[in-house]
Tab-separated table of C-alpha atoms and ligand atoms in Angstrom:
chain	number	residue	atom	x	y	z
A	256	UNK	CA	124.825	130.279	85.269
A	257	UNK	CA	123.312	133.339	86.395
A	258	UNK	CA	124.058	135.950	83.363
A	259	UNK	CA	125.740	138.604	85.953
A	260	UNK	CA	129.460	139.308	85.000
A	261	UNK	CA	131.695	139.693	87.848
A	262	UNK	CA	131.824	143.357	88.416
A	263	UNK	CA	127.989	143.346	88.761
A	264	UNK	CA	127.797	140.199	91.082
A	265	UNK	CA	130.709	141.081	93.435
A	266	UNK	CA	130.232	142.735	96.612
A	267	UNK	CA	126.308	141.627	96.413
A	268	UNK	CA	124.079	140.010	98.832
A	269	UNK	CA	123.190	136.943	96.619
A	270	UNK	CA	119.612	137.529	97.456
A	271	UNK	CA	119.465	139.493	94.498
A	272	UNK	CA	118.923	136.499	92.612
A	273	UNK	CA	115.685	135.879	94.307
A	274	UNK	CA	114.286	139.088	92.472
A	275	UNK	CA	110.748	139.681	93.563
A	276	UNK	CA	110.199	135.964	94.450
A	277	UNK	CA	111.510	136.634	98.421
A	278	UNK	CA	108.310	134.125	100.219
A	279	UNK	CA	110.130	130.379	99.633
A	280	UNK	CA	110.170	128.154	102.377
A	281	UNK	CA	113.744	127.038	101.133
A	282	UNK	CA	114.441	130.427	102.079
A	283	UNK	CA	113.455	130.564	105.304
A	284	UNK	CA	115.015	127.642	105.887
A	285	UNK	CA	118.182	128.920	104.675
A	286	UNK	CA	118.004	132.395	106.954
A	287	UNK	CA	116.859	130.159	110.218
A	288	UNK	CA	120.063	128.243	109.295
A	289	UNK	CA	122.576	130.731	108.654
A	290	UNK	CA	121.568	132.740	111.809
A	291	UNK	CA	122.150	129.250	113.788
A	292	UNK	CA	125.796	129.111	112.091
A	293	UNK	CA	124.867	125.784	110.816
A	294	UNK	CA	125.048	124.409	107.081
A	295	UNK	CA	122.573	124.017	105.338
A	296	UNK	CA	121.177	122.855	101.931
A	297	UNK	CA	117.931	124.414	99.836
A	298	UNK	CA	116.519	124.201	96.411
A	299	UNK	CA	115.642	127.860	95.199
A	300	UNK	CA	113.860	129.589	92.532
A	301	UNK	CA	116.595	131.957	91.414
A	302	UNK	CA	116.188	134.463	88.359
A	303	UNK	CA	119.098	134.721	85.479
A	304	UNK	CA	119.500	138.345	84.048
A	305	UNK	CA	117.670	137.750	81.438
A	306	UNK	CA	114.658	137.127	84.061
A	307	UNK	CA	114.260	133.413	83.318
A	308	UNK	CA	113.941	131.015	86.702
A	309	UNK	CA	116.482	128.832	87.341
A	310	UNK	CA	116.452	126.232	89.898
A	311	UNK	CA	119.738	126.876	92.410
A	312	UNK	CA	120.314	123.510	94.526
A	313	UNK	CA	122.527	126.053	97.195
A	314	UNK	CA	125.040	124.082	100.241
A	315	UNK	CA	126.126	126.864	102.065
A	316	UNK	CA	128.236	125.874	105.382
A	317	UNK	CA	129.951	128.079	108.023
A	318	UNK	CA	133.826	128.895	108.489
A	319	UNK	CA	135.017	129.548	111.572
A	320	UNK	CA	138.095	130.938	113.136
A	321	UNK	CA	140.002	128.840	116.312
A	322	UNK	CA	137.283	129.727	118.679
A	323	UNK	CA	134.895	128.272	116.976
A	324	UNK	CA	133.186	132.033	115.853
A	325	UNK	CA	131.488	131.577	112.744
A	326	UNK	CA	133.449	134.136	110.448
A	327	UNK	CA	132.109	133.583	106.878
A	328	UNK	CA	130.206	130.908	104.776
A	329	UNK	CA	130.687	129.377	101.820
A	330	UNK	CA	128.438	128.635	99.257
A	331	UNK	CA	128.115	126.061	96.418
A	332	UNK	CA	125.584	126.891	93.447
A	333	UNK	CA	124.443	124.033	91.215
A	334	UNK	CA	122.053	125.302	88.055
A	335	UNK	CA	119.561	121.904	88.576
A	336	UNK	CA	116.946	123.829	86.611
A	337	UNK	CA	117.296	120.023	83.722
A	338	UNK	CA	116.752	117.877	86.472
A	339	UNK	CA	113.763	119.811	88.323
A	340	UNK	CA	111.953	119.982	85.133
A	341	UNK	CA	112.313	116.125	84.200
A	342	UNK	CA	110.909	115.262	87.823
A	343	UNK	CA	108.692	117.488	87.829
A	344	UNK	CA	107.550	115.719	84.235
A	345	UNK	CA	108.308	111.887	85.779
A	346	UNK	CA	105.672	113.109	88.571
A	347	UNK	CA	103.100	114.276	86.181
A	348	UNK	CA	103.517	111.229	83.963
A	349	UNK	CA	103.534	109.040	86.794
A	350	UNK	CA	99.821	110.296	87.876
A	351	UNK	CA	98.571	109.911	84.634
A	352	UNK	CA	99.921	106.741	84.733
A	353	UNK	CA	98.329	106.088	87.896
A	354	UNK	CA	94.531	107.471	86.325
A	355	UNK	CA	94.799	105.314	83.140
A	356	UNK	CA	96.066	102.179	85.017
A	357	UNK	CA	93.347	102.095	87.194
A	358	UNK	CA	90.769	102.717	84.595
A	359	UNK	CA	92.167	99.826	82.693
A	360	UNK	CA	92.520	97.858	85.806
A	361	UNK	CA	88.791	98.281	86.751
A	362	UNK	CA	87.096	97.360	82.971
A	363	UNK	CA	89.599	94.448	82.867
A	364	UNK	CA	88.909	93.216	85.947
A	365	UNK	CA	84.818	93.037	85.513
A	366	UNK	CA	84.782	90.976	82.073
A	367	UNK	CA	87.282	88.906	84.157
A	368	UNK	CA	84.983	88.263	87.299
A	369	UNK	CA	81.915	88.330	84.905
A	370	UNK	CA	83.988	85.516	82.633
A	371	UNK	CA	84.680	83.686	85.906
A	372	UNK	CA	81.195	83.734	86.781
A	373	UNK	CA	79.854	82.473	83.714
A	374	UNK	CA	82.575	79.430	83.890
A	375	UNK	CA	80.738	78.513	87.106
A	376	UNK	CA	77.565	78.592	86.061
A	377	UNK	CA	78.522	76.163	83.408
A	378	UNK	CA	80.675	73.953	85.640
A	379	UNK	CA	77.215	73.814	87.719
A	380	UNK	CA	75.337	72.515	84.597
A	381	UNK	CA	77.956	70.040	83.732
A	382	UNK	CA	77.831	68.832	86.977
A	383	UNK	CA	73.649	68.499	86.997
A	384	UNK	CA	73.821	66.795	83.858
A	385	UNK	CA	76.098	64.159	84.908
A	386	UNK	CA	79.122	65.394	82.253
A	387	UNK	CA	82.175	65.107	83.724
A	388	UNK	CA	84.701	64.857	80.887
A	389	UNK	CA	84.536	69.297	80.199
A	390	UNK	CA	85.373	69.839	84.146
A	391	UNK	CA	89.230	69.841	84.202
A	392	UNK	CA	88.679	72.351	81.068
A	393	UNK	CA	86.597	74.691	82.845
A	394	UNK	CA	88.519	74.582	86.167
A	395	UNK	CA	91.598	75.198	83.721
A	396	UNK	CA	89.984	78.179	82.572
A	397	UNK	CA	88.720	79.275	85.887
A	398	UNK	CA	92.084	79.136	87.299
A	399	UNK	CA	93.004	81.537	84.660
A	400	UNK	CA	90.439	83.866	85.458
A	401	UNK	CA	91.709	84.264	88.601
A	402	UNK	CA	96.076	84.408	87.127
A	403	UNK	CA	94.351	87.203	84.777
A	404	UNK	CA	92.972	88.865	88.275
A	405	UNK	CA	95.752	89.043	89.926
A	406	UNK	CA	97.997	89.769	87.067
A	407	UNK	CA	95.929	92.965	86.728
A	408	UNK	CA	96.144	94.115	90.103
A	409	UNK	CA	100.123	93.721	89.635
A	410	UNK	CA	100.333	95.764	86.541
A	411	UNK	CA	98.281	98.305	88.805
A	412	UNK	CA	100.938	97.748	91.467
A	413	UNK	CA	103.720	98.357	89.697
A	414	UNK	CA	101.999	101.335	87.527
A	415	UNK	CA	101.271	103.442	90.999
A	416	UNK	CA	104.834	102.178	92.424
A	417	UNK	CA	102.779	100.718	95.242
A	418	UNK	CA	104.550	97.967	94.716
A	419	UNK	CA	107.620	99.217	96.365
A	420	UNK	CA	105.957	99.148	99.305
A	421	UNK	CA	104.605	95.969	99.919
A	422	UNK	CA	104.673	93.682	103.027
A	423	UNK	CA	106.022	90.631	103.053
A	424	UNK	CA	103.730	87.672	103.147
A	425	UNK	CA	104.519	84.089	103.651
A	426	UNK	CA	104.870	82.405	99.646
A	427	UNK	CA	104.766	79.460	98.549
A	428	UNK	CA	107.403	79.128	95.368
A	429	UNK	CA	105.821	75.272	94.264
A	430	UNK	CA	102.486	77.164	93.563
A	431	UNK	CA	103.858	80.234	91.877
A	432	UNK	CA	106.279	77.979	89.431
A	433	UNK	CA	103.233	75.582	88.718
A	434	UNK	CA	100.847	78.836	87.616
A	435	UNK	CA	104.386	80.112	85.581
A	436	UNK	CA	104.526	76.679	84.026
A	437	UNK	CA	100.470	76.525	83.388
A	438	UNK	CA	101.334	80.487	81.495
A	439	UNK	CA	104.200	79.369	79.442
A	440	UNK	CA	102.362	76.227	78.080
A	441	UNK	CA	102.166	77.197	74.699
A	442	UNK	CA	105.917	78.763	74.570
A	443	UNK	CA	107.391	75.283	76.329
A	444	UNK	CA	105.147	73.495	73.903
A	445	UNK	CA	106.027	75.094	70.808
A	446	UNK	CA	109.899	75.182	71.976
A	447	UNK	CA	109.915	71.486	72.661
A	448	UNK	CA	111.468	72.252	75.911
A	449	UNK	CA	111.269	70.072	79.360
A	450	UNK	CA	111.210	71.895	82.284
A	451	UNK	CA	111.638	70.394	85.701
A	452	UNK	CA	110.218	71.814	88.886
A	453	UNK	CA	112.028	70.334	91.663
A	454	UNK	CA	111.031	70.892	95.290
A	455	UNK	CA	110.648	74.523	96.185
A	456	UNK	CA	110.264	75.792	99.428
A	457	UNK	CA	107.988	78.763	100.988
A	458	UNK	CA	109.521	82.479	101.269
A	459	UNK	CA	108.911	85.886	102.277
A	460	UNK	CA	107.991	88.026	100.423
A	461	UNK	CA	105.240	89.227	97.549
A	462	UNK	CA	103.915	86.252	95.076
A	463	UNK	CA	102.961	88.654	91.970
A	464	UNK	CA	106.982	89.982	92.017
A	465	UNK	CA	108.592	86.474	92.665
A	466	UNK	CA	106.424	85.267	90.131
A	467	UNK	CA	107.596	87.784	87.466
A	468	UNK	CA	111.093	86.910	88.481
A	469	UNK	CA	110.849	83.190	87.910
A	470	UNK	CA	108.069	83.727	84.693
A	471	UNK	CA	111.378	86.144	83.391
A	472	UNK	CA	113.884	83.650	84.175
A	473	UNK	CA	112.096	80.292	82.265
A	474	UNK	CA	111.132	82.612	79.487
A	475	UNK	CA	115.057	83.928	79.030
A	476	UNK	CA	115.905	80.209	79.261
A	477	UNK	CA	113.399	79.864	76.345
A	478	UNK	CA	114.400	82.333	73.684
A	479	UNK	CA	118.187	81.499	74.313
A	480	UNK	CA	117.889	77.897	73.586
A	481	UNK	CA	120.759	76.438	71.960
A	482	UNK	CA	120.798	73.379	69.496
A	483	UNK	CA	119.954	70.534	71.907
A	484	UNK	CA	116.328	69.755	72.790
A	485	UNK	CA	116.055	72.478	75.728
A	486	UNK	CA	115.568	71.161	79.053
A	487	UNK	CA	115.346	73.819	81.865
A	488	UNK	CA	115.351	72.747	85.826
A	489	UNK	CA	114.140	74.936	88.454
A	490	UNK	CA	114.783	74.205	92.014
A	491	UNK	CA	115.949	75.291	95.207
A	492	UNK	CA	119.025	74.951	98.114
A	493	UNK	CA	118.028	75.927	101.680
A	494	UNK	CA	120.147	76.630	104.125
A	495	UNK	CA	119.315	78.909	107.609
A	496	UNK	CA	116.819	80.339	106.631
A	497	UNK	CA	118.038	81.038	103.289
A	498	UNK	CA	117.071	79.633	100.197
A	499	UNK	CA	119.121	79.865	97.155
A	500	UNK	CA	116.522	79.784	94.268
A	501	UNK	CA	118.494	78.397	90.492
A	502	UNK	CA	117.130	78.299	87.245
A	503	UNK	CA	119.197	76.009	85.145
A	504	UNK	CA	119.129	75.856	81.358
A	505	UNK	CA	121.698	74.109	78.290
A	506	UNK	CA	120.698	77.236	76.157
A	507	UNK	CA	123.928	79.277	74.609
A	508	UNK	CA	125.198	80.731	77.721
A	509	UNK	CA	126.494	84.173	78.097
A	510	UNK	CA	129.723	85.768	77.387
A	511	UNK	CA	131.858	86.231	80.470
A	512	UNK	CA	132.196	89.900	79.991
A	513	UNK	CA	128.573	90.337	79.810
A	514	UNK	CA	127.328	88.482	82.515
A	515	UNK	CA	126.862	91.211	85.161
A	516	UNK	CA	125.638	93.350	82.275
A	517	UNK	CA	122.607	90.917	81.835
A	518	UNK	CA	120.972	92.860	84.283
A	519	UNK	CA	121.775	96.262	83.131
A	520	UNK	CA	118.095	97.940	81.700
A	521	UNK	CA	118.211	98.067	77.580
A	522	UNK	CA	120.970	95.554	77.662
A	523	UNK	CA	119.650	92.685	75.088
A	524	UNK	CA	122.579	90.296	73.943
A	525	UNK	CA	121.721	89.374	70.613
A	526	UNK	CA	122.855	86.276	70.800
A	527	UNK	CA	120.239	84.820	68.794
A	528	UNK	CA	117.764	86.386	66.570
A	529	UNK	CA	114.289	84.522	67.967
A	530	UNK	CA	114.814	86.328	71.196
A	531	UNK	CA	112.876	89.132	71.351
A	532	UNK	CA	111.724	91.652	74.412
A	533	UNK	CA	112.189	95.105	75.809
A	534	UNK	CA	115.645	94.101	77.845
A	535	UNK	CA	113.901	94.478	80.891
A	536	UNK	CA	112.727	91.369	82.077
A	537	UNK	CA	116.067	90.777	84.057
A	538	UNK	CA	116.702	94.267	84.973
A	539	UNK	CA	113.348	93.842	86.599
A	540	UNK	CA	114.566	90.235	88.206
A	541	UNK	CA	117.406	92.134	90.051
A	542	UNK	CA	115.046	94.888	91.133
A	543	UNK	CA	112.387	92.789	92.478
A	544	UNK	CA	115.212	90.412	94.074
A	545	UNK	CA	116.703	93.451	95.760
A	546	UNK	CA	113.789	94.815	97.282
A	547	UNK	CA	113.130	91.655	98.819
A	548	UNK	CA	116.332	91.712	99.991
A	549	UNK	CA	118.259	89.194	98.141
A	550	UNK	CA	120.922	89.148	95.444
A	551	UNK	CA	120.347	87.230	91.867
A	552	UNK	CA	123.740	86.503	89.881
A	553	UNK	CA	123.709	84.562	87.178
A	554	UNK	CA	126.541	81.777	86.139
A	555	UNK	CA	127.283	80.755	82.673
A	556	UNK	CA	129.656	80.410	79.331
A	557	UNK	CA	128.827	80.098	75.659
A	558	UNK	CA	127.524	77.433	74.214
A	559	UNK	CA	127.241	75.856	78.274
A	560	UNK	CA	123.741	76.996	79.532
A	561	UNK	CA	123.640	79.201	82.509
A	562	UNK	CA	122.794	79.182	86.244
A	563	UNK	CA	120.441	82.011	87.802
A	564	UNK	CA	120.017	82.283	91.246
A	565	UNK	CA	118.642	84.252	93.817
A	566	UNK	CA	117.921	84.385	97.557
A	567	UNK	CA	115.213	84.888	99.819
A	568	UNK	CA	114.274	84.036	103.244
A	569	UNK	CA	112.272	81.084	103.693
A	570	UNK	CA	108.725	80.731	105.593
A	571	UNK	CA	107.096	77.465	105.950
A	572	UNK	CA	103.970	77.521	103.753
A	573	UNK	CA	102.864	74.679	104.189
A	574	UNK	CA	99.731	75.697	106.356
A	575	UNK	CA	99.392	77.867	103.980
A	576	UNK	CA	99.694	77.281	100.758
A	577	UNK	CA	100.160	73.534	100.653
A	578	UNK	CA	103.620	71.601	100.745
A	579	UNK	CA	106.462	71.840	98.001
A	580	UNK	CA	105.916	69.372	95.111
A	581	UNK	CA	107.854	68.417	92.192
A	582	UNK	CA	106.353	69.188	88.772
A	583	UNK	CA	107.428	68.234	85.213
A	584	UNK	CA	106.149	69.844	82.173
A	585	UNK	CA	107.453	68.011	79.069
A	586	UNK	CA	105.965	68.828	74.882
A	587	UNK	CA	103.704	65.711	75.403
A	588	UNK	CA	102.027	65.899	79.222
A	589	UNK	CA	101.119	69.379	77.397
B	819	FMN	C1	127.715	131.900	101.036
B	819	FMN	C2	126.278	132.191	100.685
B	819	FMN	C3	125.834	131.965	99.382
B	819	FMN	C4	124.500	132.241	99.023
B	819	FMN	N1	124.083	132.018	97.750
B	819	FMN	C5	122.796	132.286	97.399
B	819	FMN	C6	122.328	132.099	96.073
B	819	FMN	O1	123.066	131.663	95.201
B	819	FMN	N2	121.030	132.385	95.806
B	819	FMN	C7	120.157	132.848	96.766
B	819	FMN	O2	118.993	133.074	96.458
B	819	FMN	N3	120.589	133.039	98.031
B	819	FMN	C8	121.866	132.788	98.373
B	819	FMN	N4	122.292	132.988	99.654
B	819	FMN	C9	121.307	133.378	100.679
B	819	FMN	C10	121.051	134.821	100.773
B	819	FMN	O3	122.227	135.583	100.745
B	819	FMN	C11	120.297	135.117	102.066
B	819	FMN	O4	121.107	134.716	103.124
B	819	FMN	C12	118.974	134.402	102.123
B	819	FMN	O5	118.127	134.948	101.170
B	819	FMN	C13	118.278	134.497	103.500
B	819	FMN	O6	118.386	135.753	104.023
B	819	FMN	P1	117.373	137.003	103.781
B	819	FMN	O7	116.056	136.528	104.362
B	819	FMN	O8	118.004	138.116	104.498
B	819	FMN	O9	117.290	137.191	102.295
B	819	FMN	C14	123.609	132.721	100.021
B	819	FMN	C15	124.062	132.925	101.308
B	819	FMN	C16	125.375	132.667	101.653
B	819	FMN	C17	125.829	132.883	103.056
């Protein structure tokens, strides 16, 4: 680790290792600590022979004899000089992240309001001119002005970590799973599938994460359709408190062996080459599920659909948000 054989490290204050570099706050830290007789652990610049820094993640901790006199320490050197480096990296990458997402965020998000505004101004005209048949068209596309908005501001989110720390807000589920369905029109469309909204209660928690988490789920249930027409059901248990959120397909089902492996990251199952994507999307499902404080699992076998669910606490929405409603989306009300 350090490039000092034995005979010219033994009998040495280890200090030598800090060279010229002596003014580290992990070693003051480390002096306060050992004059206390306490243990103690510090990150350190240290210096090989060769002169080349090294990172030294040091746990030192005290001995003592059977009257509690501190008599000698011990030490435990790891060489972290990899990992520094790649956080050090992760932390640069993640600011640059952080610039270019918000540049992107704000010259997305004008076209969006201006495109929004526009759609308005039109409705307005339609309106004065008595034509009533283009409204539910423009409202359409209003209403997607405003998903594009606040899609945006999630990919922001999620670029600056910010997410992470979000507050939990009352949700309702019904209105998230109605703006998934009105995304995945074209998909369900050109799939043939059915999906069924049942009645879906308000949570806790953040709508732009539970709403990647169910837009994730209906899309999986999508690609890994099986032979029969595919009809997916989304719905909801309650009880204390709890609701127990499913997502029920007849697609090909997973392989018992790979079922908690699902939500590994890079795990794809090829189980059928239309399905394509990063591997992510459930990965993501159990992370966003987790930070709200619930567990997803997923029940299935080949050629026998599969189950996901997850749980979150429940809020009544309905001052809110409006009350739960059942929705179906079949190829023709599309
Ligand atoms: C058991 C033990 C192991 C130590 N190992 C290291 C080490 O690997 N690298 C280092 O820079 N300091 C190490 N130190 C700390 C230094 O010896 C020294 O205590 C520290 O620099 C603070 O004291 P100083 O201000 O007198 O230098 C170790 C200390 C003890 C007690």
């Amino acid at each position: 680790m350090t490039g000092y054989s034995r005979e010219e490290a033994i009998g040495r204050n280890c200090r030598f290792l800090q060279g010229d570099d002596r003014d580290q706050p992990a070693r003051h830290e480390l002096a306060q600590a050992l004059r206390a007789g306490r243990s103690c652990r510090v990150l350190l610049r240290n210096y090989r022979r060769s002169g080349e820094l090294f990172w030294n993640d040091l746990h030192v901790s005290p001995l003592m004899d059977s009257d509690g006199t501190v008599t000698q320490f011990v030490g435990v050197q790891h060489d972290v000089t990899e990992r520094v480096r790649t956080r050090d990296l992760l932390a640069r990458s993640r600011e640059a992240l952080k610039g270019f997402s918000s540049v992107v965020a704000h010259d997305l998000l004008s076209p969006i309001a201006t495109q929004k505004s526009n759609m308005n101004i039109v409705r307005d005209f339609f309106i004065a001119n008595g034509e009533h048949e283009a409204l539910p068209f423009i409202d359409a596309a209003v209403r997607a002005c405003d998903r594009m908005s606040s899609l945006v501001v999630g990919m922001q989110r999620s670029a600056t970590g910010s997410e992470c720390e979000f507050q939990p807000v009352p949700v309702s589920l019904a209105s998230v799973a109605g703006e998934v369905l009105d995304d995945l029109r074209e998909p369900i469309r050109s799939a043939g599938a059915e999906v069924r909204i049942h009645s879906l209660p308000g949570v806790l928690g953040d709508a732009y994460q539970l709403r990647q988490v169910l837009q994730n789920l209906v899309e999986n249930a999508l690609k890994y359709r099986g032979a029969e027409p595919c009809r997916i059901e989304v719905g909801a248990d309650v009880q204390e408190g709890i609701a127990e959120i499913w997502v029920l397909d007849n697609g090909m089902g997973i392989p018992s062996d790979s079922l908690e492996s699902v939500f590994e990251v890079h795990v794809r199952l090829d189980r059928d080459r239309r399905a394509a994507g990063s591997g992510l999307g459930l990965a993501t499902c159990r992370r966003i599920v987790e930070r709200h404080g619930g567990r997803i699992h997923v029940e299935s076998a080949p050629g026998q659909g599969a189950r996901f669910s997850f749980s979150l606490p429940t809020h009544d929405c309905s001052e809110h948000h409006g009350v739960a409603s059942e929705r179906s989306e079949t190829p023709s009300s599309l």
